[in-house]
Every structure is written in C-alpha cells, then in structure tokens.
Coordinates of C-alpha atoms in Angstrom, one line a residue:
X157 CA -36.9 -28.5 65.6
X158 CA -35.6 -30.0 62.3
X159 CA -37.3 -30.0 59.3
X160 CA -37.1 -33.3 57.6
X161 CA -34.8 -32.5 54.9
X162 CA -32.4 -31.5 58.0
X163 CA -33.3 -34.5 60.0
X164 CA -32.3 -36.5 57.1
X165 CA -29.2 -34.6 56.8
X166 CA -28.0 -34.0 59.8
X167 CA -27.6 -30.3 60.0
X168 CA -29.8 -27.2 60.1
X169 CA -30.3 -25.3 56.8
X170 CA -27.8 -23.4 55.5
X171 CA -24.9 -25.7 56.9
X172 CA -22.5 -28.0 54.1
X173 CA -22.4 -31.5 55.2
X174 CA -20.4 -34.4 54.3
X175 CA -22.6 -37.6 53.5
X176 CA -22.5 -41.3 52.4
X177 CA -25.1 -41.7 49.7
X178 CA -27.1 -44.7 50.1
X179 CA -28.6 -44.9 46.4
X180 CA -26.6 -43.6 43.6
X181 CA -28.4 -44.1 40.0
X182 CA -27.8 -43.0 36.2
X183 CA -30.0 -43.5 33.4
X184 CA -28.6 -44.8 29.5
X185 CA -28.6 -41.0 28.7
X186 CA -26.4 -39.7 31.5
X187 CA -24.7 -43.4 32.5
X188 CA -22.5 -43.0 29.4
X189 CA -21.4 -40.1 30.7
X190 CA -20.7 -41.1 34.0
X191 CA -18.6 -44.0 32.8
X192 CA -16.7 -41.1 30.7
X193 CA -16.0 -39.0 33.6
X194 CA -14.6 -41.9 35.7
X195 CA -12.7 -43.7 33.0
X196 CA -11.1 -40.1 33.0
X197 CA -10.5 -40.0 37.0
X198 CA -8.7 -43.0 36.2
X199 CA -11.3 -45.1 39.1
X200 CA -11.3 -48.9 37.8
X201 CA -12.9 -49.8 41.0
X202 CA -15.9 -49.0 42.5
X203 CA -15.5 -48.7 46.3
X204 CA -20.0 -49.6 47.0
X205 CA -21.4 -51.1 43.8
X206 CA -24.1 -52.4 45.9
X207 CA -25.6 -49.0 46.6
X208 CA -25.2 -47.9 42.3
X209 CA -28.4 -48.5 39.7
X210 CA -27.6 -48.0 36.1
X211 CA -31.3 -47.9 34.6
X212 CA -31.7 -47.9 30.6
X213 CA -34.7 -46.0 30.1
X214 CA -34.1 -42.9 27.6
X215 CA -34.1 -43.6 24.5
X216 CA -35.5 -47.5 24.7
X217 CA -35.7 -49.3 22.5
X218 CA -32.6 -48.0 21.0
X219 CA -33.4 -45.6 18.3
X220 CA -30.2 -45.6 16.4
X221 CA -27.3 -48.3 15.7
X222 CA -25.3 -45.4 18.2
X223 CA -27.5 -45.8 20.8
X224 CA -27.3 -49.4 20.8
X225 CA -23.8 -49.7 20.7
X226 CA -23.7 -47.3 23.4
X227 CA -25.7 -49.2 25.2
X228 CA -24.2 -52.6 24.8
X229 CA -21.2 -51.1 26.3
X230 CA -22.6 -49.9 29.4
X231 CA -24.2 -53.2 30.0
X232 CA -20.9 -54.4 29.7
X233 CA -19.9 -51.8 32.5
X234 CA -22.5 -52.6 34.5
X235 CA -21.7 -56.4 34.1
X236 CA -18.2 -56.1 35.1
X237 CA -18.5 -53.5 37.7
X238 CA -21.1 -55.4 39.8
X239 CA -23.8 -52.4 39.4
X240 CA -27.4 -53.7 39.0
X241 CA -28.9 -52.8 35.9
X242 CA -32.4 -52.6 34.7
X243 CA -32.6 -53.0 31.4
X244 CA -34.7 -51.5 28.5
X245 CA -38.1 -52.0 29.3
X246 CA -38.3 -52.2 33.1
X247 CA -39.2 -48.6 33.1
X248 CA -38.2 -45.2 34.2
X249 CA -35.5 -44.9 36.5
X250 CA -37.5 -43.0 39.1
X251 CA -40.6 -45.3 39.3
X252 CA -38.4 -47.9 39.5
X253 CA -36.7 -47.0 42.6
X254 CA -39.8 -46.3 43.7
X255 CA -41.1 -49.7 43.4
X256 CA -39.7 -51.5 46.9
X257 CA -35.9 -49.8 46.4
X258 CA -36.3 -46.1 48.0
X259 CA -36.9 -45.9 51.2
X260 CA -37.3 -43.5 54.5
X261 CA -34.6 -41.4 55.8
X262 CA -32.2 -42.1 53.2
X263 CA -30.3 -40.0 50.9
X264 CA -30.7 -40.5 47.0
X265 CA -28.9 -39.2 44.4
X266 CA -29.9 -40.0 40.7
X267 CA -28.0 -38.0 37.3
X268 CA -31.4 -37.0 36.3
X269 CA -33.2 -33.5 37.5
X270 CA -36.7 -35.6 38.7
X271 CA -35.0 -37.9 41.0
X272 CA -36.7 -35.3 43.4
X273 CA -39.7 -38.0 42.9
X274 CA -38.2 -40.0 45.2
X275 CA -38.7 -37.6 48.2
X276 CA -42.5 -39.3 48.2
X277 CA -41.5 -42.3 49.8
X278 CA -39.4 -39.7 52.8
X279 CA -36.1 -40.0 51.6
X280 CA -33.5 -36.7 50.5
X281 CA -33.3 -37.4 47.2
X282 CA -32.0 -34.7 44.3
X283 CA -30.3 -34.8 41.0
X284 CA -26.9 -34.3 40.3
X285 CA -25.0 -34.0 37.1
X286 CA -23.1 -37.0 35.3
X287 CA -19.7 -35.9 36.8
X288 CA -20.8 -35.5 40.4
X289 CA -22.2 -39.0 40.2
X290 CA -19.0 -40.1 39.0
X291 CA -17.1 -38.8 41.9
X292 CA -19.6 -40.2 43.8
X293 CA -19.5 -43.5 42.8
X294 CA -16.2 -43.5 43.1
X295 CA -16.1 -42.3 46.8
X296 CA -19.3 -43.6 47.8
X297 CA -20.5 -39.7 49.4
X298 CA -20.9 -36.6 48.9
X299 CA -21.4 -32.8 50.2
X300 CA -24.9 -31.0 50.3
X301 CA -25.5 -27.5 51.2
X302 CA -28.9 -28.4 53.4
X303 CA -31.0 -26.2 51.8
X304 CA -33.9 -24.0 53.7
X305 CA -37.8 -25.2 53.2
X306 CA -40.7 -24.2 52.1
X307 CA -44.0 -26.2 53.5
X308 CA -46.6 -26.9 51.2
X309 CA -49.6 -27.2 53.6
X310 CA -52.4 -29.1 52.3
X311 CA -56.0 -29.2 53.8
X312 CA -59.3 -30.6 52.7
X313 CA -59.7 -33.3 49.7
X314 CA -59.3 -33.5 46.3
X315 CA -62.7 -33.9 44.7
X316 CA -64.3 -34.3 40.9
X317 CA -62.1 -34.5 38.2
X318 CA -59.0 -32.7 39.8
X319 CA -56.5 -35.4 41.0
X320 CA -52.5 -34.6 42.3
X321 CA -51.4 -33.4 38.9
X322 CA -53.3 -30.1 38.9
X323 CA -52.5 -30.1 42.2
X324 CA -49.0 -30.0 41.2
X325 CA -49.9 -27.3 38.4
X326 CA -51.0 -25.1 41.1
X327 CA -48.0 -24.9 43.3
X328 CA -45.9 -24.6 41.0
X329 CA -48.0 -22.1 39.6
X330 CA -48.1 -20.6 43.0
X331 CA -44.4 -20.5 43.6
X332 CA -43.0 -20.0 39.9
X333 CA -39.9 -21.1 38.3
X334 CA -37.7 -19.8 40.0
X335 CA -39.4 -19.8 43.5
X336 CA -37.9 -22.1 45.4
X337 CA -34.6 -22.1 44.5
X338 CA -31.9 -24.2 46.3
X339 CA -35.1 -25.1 48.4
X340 CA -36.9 -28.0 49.9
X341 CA -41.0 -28.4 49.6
X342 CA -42.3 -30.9 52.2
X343 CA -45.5 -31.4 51.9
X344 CA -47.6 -31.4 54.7
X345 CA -51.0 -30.8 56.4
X346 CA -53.9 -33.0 57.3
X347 CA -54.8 -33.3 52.8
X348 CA -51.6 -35.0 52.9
X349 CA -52.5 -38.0 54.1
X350 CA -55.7 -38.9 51.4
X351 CA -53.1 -38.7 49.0
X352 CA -52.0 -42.2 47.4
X353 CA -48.7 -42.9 47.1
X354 CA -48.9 -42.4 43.1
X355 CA -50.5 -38.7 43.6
X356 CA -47.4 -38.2 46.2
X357 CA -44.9 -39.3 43.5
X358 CA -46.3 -36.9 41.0
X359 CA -45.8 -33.7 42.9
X360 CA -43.2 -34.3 44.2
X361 CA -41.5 -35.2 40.6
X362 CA -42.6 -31.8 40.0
X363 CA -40.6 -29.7 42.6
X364 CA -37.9 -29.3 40.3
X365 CA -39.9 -27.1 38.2
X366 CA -39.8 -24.5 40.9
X367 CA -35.8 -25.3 41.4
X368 CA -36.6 -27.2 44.5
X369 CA -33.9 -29.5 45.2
X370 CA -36.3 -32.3 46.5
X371 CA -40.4 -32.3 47.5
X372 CA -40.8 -34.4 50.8
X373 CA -43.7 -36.0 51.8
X374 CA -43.2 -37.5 55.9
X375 CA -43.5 -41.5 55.9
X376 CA -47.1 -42.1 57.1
X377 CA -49.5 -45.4 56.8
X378 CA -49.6 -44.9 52.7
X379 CA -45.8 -45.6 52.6
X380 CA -46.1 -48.1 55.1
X381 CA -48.7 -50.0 53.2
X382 CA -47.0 -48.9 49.5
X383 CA -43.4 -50.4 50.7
X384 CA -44.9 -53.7 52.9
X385 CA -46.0 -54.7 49.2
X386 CA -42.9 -54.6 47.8
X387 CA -42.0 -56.6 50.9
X388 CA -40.4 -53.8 52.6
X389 CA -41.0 -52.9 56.7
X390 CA -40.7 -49.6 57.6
X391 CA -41.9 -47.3 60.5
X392 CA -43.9 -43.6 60.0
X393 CA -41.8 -41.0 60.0
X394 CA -43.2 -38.2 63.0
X395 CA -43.1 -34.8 62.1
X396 CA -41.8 -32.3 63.9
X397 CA -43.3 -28.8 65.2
X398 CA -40.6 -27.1 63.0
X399 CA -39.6 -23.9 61.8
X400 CA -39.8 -23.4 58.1
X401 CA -38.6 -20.7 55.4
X402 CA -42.4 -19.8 54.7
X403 CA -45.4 -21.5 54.5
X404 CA -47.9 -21.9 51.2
X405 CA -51.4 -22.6 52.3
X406 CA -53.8 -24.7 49.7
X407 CA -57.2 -25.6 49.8
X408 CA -57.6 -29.1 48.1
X409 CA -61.4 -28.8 47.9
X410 CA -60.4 -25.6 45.2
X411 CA -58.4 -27.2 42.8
X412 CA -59.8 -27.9 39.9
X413 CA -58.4 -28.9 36.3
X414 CA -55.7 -27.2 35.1
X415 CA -53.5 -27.1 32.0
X416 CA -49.9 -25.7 31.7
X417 CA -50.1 -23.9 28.3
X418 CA -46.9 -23.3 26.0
X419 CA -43.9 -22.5 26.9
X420 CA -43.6 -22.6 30.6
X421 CA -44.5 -24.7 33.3
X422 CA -45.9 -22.4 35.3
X423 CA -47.7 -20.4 32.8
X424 CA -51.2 -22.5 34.4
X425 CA -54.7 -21.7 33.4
X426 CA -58.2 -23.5 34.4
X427 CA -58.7 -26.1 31.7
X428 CA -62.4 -24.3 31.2
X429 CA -60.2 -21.0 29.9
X430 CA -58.6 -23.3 27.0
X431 CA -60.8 -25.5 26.3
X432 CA -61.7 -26.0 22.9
X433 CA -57.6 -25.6 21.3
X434 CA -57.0 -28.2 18.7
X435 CA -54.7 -31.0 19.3
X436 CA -52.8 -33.4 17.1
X437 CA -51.8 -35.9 20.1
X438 CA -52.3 -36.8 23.0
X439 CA -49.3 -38.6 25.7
X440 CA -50.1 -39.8 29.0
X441 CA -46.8 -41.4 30.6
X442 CA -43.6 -40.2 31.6
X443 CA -41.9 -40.2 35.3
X444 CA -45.0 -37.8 36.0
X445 CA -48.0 -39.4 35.4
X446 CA -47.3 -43.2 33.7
X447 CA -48.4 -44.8 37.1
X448 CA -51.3 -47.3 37.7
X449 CA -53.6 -44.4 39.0
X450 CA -53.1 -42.6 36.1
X451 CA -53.7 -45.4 33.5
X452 CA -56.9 -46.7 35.7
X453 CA -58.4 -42.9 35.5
X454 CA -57.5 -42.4 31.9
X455 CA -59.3 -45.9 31.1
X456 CA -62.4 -45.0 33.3
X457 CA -62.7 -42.3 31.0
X458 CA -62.6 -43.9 27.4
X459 CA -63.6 -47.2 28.4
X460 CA -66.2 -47.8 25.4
X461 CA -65.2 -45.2 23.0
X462 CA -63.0 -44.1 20.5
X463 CA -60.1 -41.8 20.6
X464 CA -60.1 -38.8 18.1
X465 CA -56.7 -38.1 17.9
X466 CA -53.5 -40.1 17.8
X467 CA -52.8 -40.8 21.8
X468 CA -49.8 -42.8 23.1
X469 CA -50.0 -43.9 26.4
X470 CA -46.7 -45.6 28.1
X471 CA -47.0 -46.8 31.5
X472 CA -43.9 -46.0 33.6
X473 CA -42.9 -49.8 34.7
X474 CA -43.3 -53.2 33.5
X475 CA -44.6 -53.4 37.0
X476 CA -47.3 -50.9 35.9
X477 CA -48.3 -52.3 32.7
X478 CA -48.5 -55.8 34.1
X479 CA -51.2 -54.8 36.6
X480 CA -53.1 -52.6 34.2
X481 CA -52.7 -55.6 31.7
X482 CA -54.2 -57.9 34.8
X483 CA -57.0 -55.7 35.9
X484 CA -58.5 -55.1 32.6
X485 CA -57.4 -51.4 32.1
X486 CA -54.8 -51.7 29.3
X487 CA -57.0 -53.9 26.9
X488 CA -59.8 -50.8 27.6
X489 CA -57.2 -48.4 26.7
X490 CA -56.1 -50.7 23.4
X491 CA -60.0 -50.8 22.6
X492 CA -60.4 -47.1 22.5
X493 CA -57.4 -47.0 19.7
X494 CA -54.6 -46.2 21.7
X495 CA -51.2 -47.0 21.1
X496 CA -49.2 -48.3 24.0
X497 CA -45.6 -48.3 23.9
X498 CA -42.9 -50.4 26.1
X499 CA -42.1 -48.6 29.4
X500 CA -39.5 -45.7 29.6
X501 CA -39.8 -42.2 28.8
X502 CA -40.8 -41.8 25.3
X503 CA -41.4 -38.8 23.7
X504 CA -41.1 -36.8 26.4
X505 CA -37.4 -35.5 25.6
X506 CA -38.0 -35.6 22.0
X507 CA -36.0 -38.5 20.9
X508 CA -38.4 -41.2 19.0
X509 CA -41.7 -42.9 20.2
X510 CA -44.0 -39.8 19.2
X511 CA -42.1 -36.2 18.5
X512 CA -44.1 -33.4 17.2
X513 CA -43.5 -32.1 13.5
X514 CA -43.4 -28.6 13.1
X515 CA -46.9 -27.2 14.2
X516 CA -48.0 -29.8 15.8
X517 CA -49.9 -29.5 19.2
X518 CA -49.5 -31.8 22.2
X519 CA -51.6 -32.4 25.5
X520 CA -49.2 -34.3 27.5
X521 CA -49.2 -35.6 31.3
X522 CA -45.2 -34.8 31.6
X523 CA -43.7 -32.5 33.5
X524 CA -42.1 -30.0 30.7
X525 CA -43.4 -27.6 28.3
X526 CA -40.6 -26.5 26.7
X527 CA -40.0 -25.0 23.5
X528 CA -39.0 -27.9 20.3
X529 CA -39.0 -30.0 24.1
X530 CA -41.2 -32.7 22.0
X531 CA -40.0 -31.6 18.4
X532 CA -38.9 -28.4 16.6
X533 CA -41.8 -26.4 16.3
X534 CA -44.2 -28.3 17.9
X535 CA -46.2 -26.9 21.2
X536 CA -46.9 -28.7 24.5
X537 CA -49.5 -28.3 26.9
X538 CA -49.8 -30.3 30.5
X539 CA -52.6 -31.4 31.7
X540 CA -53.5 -34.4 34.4
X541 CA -54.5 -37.8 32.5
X542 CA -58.2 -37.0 33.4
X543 CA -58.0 -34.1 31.5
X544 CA -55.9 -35.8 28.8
X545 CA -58.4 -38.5 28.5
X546 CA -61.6 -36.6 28.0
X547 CA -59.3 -34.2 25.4
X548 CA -58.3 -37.6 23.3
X549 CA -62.0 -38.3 23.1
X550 CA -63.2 -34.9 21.4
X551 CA -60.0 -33.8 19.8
X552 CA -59.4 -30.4 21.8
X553 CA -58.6 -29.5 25.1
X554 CA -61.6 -30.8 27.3
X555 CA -62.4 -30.2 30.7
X556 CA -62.7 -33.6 32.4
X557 CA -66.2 -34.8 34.1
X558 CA -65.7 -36.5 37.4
X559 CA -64.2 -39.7 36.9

C-alpha cells in the first residue's frame, strides 16, 4: 500500500514522475531570481499564473535603497504577469500559504528550503531552487524522483513545558543531518492527532534539517477544523497499512525541553544541561515558531513581568498578530518590554531587524544554528518559545515551568 507521499504522487518510491504543480511560490529573496532566470529563457508569458505566489517577506521592510528598488520591480512583475502577491507585511511565505491556500493531496513547490512546512496541512510540498521554479512557472510541472519514507511514529501526549518544538529537536536529533536524505517523514501514530495544527506546522518546517524532502502529517479532524476557518471544505485523508523505509518510535510523554546549542541543529541537549549560559537576546518568530500558539505560550509566561534581556518577538502573519493583538496577548508581550517587529522573517537570515555583533549570544525559536547565521561571530542556540520565554525573564538559558 502507498505511503502518502506516493499516493500524492502517483508512483511508488524510487520511480521519476512527471507532475503539474498546483502551487508554485517565491519569496522577495529568491523571486528576483526567478524573474532572472526566465527573462533569460526568453518566457514573456506565463502559461498558469493563477497557481504562482510571489510573497515579499525577507528582508521587509526593505533594508537598503537596493532592496527597494528590487522590490518595486518585482511588484511590477507580479502586476503585469497576473501572479498574486503578498506584499511586505503579510508575513512569511510559508504561514501564509498555510493560512486557507494549501491544501490536501496537492503538490507545492516554493524557492525556499522550509516550504516542507506545508506538508502539515497533507500536501507534497518541497523546495526547489530559483531556476527550477522558473522552468516551472513557465511549464506549469515538473519531475520528482518519489523519494522513500521514513515514519515518525508518535504515541502518548505532550505534557509540562515541552510543546512540538522540542519535539522537533528530538527527531532531528534522533535522525541527524544527514539522515533522511532524499526522504519523506510522515508523521504518524495515535500522538499525532493531539497535535494542533500550529505544533504540526513546526515539525514539519523542520524536516529539512534532516534533508527530508517534505514531513507529512495525514489530513485528520485538526485540518478539517484549521482549513473550514479559512472557509475551506476538505475531507480526512485515510491512512494506509503501508510499507515504510524504517520506522522511528517516540514517546511524547518523554520529551521534555530541549535546546539546539551552537553550531548544528542537531547537536540537542536537555535545556537542564545548559541552563544557566548567558544570553544577549532573545527571538521568538520565524516560519518555525511565530504562530499564535507560540506567542499565546510565550505571553503566559511573562505576562506581568519584565524581560532581562533585549527580546524581539515577530509573529509570522498579519493574520497572527491581529489575533494576538485581539486576544490580549501582544499588549502582555509589549508590557513585559518586548519589541515586536512587522511580520516576515527578521533576523533569522542575518539581514537587519536584530543581527548579532561579534560575541554575541542568541536563544532563538528558528530553525538554524548556523555559524555568522544571525551575524559574524555571534552564536545561536534553539529552543521552543516556552523555553525562550522563561530565558528572556532571567537572562540565561532557563528551563521553562509548565505553562
């Protein structure tokens, strides 16, 4: 029986298919790029400009008169070539197509290595480089190998202060770098189903950082209920008593906080065996963790004190920081001397909106600890927004209490 990447697909693992691609997205980073490469190809028309996103979310607001001009003209682009376009503010590209656009069974392709996000909501969806998306908007398909999977079996609950993202920290802690190369995690298991579709989009954003090619979660009641309030109907996706690469048993009920130390993701330890570094800043945001349930735990946490450090928090989409604004959470956030930024990616690739100077330590809720990642010379360290939050507070790494 198929696993769902092949259901989706079409083909059993191992085999190259031919497919149409019925979401095809860039970013302002990688958009310019894809314009290039197509202006080069000589394409002046696109054949599906209905089924493109250009989304600006990089390096917004524009942090150079370069950037803006480099903008303007892909606006422009967009403008003329019929492609929608979310412009700077609306958030990052993933969590907006996650927000009523993505949806089961189909296959998403973004220029942008987390588009793997996507694969919460039951959908293929990978990255691909700027001139692979050029020849695919420009043809409108494109060819997979179907790659082989690896099931992430999950049982029990999450409990305390853990949530998905150390979760996340331990399988790809588990599996390594490098483990699952040219592979698919689909996440499955009876602890599937307690997670919300926020916790779902965070590990599967981080499948990449084992060289997955997408983490898939099966469409259940959570996606039925996230997509009908985006107005979207859709119908469960049944899973199938399939055969997979190997199997990766985990225990929900024994995760507890973890934190991703310098320089590798999957360098993990317990947050108790670090606690107590020093910090210079704290970041909770990015296409990991900038989601509603991450802001509402962060803001149980230090409603009615005072940060320690400097902590920027960005939600991922205006969508996001309207409901936190609406429910109270942003304003306890604000109170405890945080700065909020506009939605997009901020520091997290090291452009503007909070890089590290040289020695500088982060805590951060991205996905990426790599070296000069934030800033040359300064060091990163992951962590869930739980434990970020209750590190902001004292000023070193903190193990969270239940919140």
């Amino acid at each position: 029986m198929s696993t769902l990447s092949e259901a989706i697909l079409g083909a059993p693992a191992g085999e190259y298919v031919d497919r149409e691609v019925d979401i095809a997205f860039a970013h302002d980073g990688t958009g310019v790029l894809t314009r290039e490469a197509l202006r080069e190809m000589g394409v002046e028309q696109l054949p599906h400009p209905d089924r493109l996103r250009l989304i600006f979310d990089h390096i917004v607001p524009a942090n150079t008169g370069t950037t803006a001009t480099l903008q303007a003209e892909l606006r422009e682009y967009a403008r003329a070539s019929g492609i929608a376009l979310s412009d700077a503010g609306g958030g990052i590209c993933h969590q907006v197509m996650s927000e009523g656009v993505v949806r089961p069974g189909m296959v998403v392709v973004g220029a942008d290595s987390h588009t793997c996000t996507l694969g919460a909501l039951g959908a293929f969806a990978t990255g691909v480089g700027a001139t692979d998306m050029a020849a695919i908007w420009a043809s409108g398909g494109t060819w997979f190998r179907v790659p082989e999977t690896i099931a992430i079996r999950l049982s029990g609950n999450l409990s305390g202060p853990a949530d998905p993202k150390d979760l996340a920290l331990a399988y790809v802690a588990k599996l390594g770098m490098e483990g699952a190369t040219y592979r698919a995690l689909e996440f499955v298991g009876d602890g599937a189903a307690g997670i919300s579709m926020d916790g779902r989009l965070t590990l599967s954003n981080m499948a990449v950082e084992t060289g997955a090619k997408t983490g898939i979660f099966y469409a259940d009641a959570v996606t039925v209920r996230h997509l009908a309030d985006y107005g979207t109907t859709v119908s469960p996706q049944v899973p199938e008593d399939c055969r997979y690469e190997r199997t990766i048993e985990i225990d929900l009920d024994d995760i507890v906080p973890l934190v991703a130390v310098p320089h590798r993701v999957d360098t993990v330890r317990e947050a108790e065996e670090v606690a107590g570094t020093p910090i210079d800043q704290v970041f909770v945001g990015t296409c990991t963790n900038g989601r509603y349930d991450d802001l509402a735990r962060f803001a149980r946490i230090v409603r009615g004190k005072k940060v320690a450090v400097r902590t920027l928090v960005i939600p991922a989409s205006r969508s996001v920081l309207a409901r936190a604004i609406a429910d109270g959470i942003l304003a306890d956030i604000v109170d405890a001397g945080c700065t909020i930024g506009s939605p997009g990616c901020g520091p997290c690739l090291g452009a503007h909106m909070g890089v590290l100077g040289e020695g500088e330590v982060c805590l951060s809720t991205a996905n990426r600890n790599f070296k000069n990642r934030m800033g040359v010379g300064g060091e990163i360290y992951l962590s869930s927004a739980a434990t970020a939050a209750a590190s902001a507070l004292t000023g070193v790494i903190t193990v969270p209490e239940a919140a």
